[in-house]
mmCIF file of C-alpha atoms in Angstrom:
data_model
loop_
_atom_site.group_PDB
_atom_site.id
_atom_site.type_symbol
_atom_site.label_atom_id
_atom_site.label_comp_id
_atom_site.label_asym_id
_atom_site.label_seq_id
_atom_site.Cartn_x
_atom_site.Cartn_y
_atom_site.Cartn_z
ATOM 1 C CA UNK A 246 35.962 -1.344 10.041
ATOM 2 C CA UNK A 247 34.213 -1.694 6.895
ATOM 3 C CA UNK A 248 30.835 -0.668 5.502
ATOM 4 C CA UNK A 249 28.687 1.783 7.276
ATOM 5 C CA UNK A 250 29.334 1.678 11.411
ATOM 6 C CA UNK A 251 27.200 3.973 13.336
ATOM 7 C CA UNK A 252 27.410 4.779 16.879
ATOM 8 C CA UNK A 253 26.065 4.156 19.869
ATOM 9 C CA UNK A 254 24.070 1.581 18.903
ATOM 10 C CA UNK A 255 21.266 2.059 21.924
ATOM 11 C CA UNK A 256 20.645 5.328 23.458
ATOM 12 C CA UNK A 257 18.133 6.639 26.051
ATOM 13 C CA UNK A 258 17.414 10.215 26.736
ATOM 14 C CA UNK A 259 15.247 11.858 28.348
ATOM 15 C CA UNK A 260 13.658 14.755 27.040
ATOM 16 C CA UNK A 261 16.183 17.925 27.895
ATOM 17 C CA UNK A 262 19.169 15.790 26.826
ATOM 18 C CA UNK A 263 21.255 16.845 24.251
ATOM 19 C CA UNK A 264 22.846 13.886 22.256
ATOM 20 C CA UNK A 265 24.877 13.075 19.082
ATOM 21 C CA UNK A 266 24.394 10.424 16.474
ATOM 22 C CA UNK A 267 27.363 8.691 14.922
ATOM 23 C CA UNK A 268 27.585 7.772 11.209
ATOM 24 C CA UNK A 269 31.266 6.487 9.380
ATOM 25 C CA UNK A 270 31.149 5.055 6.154
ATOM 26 C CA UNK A 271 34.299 3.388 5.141
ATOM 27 C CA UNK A 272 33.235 3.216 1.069
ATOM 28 C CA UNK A 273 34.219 5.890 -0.195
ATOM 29 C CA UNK A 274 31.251 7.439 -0.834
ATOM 30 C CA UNK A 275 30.143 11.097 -1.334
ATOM 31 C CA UNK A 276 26.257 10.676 -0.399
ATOM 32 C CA UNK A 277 25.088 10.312 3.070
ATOM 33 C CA UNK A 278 21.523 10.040 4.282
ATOM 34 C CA UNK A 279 19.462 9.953 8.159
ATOM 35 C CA UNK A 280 16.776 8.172 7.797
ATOM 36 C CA UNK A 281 13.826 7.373 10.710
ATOM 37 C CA UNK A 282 12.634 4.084 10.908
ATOM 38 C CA UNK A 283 9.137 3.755 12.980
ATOM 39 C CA UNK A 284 7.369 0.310 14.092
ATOM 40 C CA UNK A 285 5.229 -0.762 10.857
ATOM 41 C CA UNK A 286 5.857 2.727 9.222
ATOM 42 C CA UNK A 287 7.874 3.195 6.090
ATOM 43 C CA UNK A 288 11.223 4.137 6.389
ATOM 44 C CA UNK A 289 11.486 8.011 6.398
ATOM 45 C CA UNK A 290 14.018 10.085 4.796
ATOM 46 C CA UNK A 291 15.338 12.850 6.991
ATOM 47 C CA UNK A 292 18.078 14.784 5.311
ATOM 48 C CA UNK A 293 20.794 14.335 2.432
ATOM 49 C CA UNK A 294 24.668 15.749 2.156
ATOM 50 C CA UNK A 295 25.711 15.120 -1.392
ATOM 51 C CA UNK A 296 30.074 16.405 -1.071
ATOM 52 C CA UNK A 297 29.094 17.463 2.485
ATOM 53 C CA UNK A 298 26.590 19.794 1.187
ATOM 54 C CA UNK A 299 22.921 19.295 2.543
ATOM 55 C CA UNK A 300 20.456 19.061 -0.585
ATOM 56 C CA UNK A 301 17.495 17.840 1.406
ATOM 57 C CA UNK A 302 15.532 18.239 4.253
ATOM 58 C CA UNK A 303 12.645 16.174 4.314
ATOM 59 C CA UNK A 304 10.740 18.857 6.784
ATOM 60 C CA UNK A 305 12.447 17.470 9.899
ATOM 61 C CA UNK A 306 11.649 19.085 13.232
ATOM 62 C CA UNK A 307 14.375 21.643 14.353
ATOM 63 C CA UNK A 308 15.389 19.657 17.246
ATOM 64 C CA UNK A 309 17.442 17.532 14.805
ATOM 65 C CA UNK A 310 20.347 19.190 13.540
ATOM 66 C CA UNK A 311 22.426 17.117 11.239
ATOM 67 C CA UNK A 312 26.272 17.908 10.393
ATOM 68 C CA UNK A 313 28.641 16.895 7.914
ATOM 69 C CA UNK A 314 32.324 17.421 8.391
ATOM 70 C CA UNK A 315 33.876 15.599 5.608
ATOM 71 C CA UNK A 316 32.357 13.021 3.022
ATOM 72 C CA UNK A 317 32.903 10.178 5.086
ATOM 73 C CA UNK A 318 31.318 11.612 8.449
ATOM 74 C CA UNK A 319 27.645 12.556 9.310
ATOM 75 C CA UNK A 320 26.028 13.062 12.849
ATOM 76 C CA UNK A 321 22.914 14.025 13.783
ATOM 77 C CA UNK A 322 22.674 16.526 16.835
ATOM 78 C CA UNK A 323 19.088 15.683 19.332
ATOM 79 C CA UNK A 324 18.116 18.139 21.691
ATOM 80 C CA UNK A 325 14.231 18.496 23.725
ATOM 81 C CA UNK A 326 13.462 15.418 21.601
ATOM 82 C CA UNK A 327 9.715 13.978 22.394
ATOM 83 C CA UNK A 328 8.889 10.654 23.199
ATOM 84 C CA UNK A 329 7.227 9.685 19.294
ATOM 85 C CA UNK A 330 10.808 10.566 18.059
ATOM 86 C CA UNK A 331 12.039 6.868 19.326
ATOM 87 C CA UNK A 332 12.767 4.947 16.594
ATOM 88 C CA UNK A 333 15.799 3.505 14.669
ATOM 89 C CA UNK A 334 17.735 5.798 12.835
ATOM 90 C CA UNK A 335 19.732 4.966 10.005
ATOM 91 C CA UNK A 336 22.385 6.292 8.708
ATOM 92 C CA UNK A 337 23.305 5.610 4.616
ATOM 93 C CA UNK A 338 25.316 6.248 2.094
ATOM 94 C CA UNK A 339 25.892 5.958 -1.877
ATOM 95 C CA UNK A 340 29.023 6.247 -4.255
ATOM 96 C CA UNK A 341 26.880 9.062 -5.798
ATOM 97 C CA UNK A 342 23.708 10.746 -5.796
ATOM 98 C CA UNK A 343 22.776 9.541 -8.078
ATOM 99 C CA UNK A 344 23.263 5.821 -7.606
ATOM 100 C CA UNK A 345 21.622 2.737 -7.702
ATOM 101 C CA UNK A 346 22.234 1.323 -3.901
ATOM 102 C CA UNK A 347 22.216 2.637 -0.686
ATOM 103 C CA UNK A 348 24.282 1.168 2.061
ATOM 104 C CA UNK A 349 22.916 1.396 5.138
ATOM 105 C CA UNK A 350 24.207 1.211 8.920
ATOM 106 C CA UNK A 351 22.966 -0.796 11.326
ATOM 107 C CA UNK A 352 21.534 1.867 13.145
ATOM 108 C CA UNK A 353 21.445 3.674 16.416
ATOM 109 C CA UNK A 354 18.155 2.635 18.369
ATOM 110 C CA UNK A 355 16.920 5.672 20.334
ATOM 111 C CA UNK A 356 14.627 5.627 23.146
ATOM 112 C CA UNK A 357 12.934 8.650 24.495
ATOM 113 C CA UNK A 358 11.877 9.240 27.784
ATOM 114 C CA UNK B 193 1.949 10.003 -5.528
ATOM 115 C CA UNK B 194 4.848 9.761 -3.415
ATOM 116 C CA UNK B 195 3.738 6.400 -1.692
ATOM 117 C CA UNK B 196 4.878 2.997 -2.336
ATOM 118 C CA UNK B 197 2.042 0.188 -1.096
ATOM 119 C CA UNK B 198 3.221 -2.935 0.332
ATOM 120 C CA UNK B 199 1.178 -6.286 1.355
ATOM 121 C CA UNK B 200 1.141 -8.376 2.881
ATOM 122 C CA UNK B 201 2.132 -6.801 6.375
ATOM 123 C CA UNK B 202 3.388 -10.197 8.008
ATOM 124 C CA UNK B 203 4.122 -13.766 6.230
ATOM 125 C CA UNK B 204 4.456 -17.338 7.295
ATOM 126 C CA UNK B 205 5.970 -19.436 4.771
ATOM 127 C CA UNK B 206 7.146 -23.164 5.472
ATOM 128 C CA UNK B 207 10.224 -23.834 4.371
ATOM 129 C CA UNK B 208 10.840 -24.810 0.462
ATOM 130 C CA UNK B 209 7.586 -22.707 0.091
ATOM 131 C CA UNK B 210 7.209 -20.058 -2.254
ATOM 132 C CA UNK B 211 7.180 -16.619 -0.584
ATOM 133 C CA UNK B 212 5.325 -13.359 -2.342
ATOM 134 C CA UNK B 213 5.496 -10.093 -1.319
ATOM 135 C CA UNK B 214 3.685 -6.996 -3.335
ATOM 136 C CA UNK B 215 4.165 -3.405 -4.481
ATOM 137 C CA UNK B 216 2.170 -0.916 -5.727
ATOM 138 C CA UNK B 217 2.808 2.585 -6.891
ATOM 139 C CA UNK B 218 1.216 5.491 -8.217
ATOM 140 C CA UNK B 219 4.493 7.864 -9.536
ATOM 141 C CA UNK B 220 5.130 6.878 -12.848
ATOM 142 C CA UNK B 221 7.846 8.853 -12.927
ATOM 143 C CA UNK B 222 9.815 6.246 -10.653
ATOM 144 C CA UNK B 223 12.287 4.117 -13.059
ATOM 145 C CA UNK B 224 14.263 2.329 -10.372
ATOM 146 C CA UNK B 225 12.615 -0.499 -8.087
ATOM 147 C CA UNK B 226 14.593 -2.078 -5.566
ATOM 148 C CA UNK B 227 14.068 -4.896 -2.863
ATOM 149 C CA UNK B 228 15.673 -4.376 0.726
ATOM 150 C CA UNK B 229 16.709 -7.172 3.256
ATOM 151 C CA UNK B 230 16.714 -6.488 6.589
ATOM 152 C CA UNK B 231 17.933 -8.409 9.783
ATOM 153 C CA UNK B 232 17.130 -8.032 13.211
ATOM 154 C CA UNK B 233 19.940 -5.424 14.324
ATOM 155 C CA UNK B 234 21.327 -4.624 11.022
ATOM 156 C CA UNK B 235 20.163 -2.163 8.596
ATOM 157 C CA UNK B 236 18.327 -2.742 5.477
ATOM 158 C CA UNK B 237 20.434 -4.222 2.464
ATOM 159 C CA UNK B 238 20.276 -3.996 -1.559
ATOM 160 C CA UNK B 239 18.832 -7.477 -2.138
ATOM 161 C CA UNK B 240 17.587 -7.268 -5.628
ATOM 162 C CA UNK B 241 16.559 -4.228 -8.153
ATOM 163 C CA UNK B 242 14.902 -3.933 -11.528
ATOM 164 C CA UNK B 243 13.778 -0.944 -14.244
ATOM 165 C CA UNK B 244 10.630 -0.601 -16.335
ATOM 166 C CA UNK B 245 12.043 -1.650 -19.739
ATOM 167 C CA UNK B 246 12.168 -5.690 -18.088
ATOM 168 C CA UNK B 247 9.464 -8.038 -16.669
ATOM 169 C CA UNK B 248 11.579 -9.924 -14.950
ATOM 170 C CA UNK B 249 14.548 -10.407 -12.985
ATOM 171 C CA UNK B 250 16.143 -13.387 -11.441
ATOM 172 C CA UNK B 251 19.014 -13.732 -8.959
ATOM 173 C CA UNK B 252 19.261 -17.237 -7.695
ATOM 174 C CA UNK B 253 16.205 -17.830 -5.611
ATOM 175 C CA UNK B 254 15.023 -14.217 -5.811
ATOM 176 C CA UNK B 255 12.951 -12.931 -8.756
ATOM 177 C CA UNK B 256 11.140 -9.568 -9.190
ATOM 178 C CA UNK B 257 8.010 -9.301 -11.609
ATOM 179 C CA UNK B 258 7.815 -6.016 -12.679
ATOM 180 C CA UNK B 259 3.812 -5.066 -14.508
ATOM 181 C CA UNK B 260 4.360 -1.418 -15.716
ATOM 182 C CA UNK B 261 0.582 -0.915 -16.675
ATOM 183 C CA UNK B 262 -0.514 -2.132 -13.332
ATOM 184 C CA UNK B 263 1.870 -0.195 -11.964
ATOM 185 C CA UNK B 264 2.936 -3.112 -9.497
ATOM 186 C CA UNK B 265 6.008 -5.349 -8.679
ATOM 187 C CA UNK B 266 6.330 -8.319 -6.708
ATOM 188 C CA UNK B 267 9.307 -10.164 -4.932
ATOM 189 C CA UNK B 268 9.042 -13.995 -5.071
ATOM 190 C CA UNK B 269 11.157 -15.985 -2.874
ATOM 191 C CA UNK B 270 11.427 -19.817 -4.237
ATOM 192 C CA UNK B 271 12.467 -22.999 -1.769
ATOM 193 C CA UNK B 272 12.308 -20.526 0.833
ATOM 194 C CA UNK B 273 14.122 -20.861 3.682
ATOM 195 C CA UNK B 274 14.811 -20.477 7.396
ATOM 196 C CA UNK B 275 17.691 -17.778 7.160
ATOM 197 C CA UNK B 276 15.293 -16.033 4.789
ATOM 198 C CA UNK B 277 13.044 -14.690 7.665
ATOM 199 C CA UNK B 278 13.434 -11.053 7.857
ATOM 200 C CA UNK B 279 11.770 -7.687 6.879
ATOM 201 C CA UNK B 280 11.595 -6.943 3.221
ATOM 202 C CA UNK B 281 10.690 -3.338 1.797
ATOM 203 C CA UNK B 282 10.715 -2.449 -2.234
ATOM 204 C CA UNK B 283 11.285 1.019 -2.737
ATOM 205 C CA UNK B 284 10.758 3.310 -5.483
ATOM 206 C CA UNK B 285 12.973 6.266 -7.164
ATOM 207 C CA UNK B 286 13.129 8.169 -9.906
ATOM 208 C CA UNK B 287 16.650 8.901 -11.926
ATOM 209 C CA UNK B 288 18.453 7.082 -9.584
ATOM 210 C CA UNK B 289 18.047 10.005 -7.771
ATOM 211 C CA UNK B 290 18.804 8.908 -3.884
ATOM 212 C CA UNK B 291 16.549 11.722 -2.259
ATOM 213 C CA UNK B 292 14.009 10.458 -3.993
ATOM 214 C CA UNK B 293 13.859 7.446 -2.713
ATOM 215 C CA UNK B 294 10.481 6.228 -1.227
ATOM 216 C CA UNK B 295 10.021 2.991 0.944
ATOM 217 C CA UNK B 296 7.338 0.548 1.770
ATOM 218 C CA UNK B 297 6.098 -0.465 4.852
ATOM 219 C CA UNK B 298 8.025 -3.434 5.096
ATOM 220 C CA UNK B 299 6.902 -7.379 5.272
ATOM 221 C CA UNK B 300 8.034 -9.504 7.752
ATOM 222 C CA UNK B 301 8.809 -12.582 6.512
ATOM 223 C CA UNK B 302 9.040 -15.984 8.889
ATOM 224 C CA UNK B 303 10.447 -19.203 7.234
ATOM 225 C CA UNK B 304 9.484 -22.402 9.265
ATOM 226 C CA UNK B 305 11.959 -25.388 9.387
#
């Protein structure tokens, strides 16, 4: 695999699941983002690891938990989501950073029920 | 001061048509202005980027115009074409720094054959 992979790539929950988001990035990279993408909303940064150390949390609701092992691994840990938390969730990375480009996943669609 | 402005929401364009999409920001602290290409089922991609000390950039049929007093930029897509049609969001950061990364909307481009 190259790139970013993230898995699955469609999940439905309802809303006492608990649930884990997938994110690999095969580049070498030491930056990792989560980011929500909404219908006609811009995308919205969720939380940064920069050498698997969070730096940022954009003010996301507890009921995301995010967790980064190693450099090349991020997840994102859902539990009593609600249903305006469907959306596409991205997963990213960059070589630094601070760094130009962000590669992006294809993302994990998530439906709420 | 955080948000990036984006028009036109949705575009039709026929095909060898010139495409335009807009940007407008108010942080003028942001120094790095890239373009993202995204595909139904994939996640967004680096398509084209430029800084504030150019008024132009060109990458085959992609150019940015960059007006640092207006504080706008603009994506223009010559002989556009079919495999062109997807979502397009310019972003805004400042230092490079990836947390600071803000998004636009998004424009949804459609090229007719």
């Amino acid at each position: 695999e190259t790139g970013v992979t993230q898995t699955p790539r469609h999940l439905v929950m309802g809303m006492t699941n608990k649930k884990s988001l997938k994110c690999e990035q095969h580049l070498g990279h030491n930056a990792m983002y989560w980011y929500k993408q909404s219908a006609k909303k811009p995308l919205e940064l969720m939380f940064v690891y920069n050498f698997k150390e969070q730096t940022e949390n954009n003010s996301v609701p507890s009921r995301f938990s995010p967790e980064c092992p190693n450099s090349s691994h991020l997840f994102l840990h859902l539990h009593t989501l609600q249903p305006e938390d469907s959306a596409l969730y991205l997963c990213a990375s960059s070589q630094f950073l601070r760094t130009d480009t962000q590669y992006f996943g294809p993302g994990t669609r998530l439906t709420v029920l | 001061q955080q948000q990036v402005k984006q028009s036109p929401q949705s575009l039709i364009v026929q095909k060898g048509g010139i495409s335009i999409i807009n940007c407008a920001y108010e942080n003028t602290a942001f120094d790095y202005f890239p373009w993202y290409q995204q595909f139904p089922g994939k996640g967004p991609a680096l398509l084209i980027a430029i800084r504030p000390d150019v008024s132009e950039k060109k990458e085959g049929r992609f150019t940015i115009s960059f007006n640092k007093s207006a504080k706008q930029f603009s994506l223009h897509i010559m002989d556009s074409q079919p495999g062109d049609s997807a979502t397009y969001f310019c972003a805004a950061s400042r230092d490079n720094y990836g947390q600071n990364f803000v998004f636009g909307p998004g424009t949804r481009l459609s090229v007719l054959p």
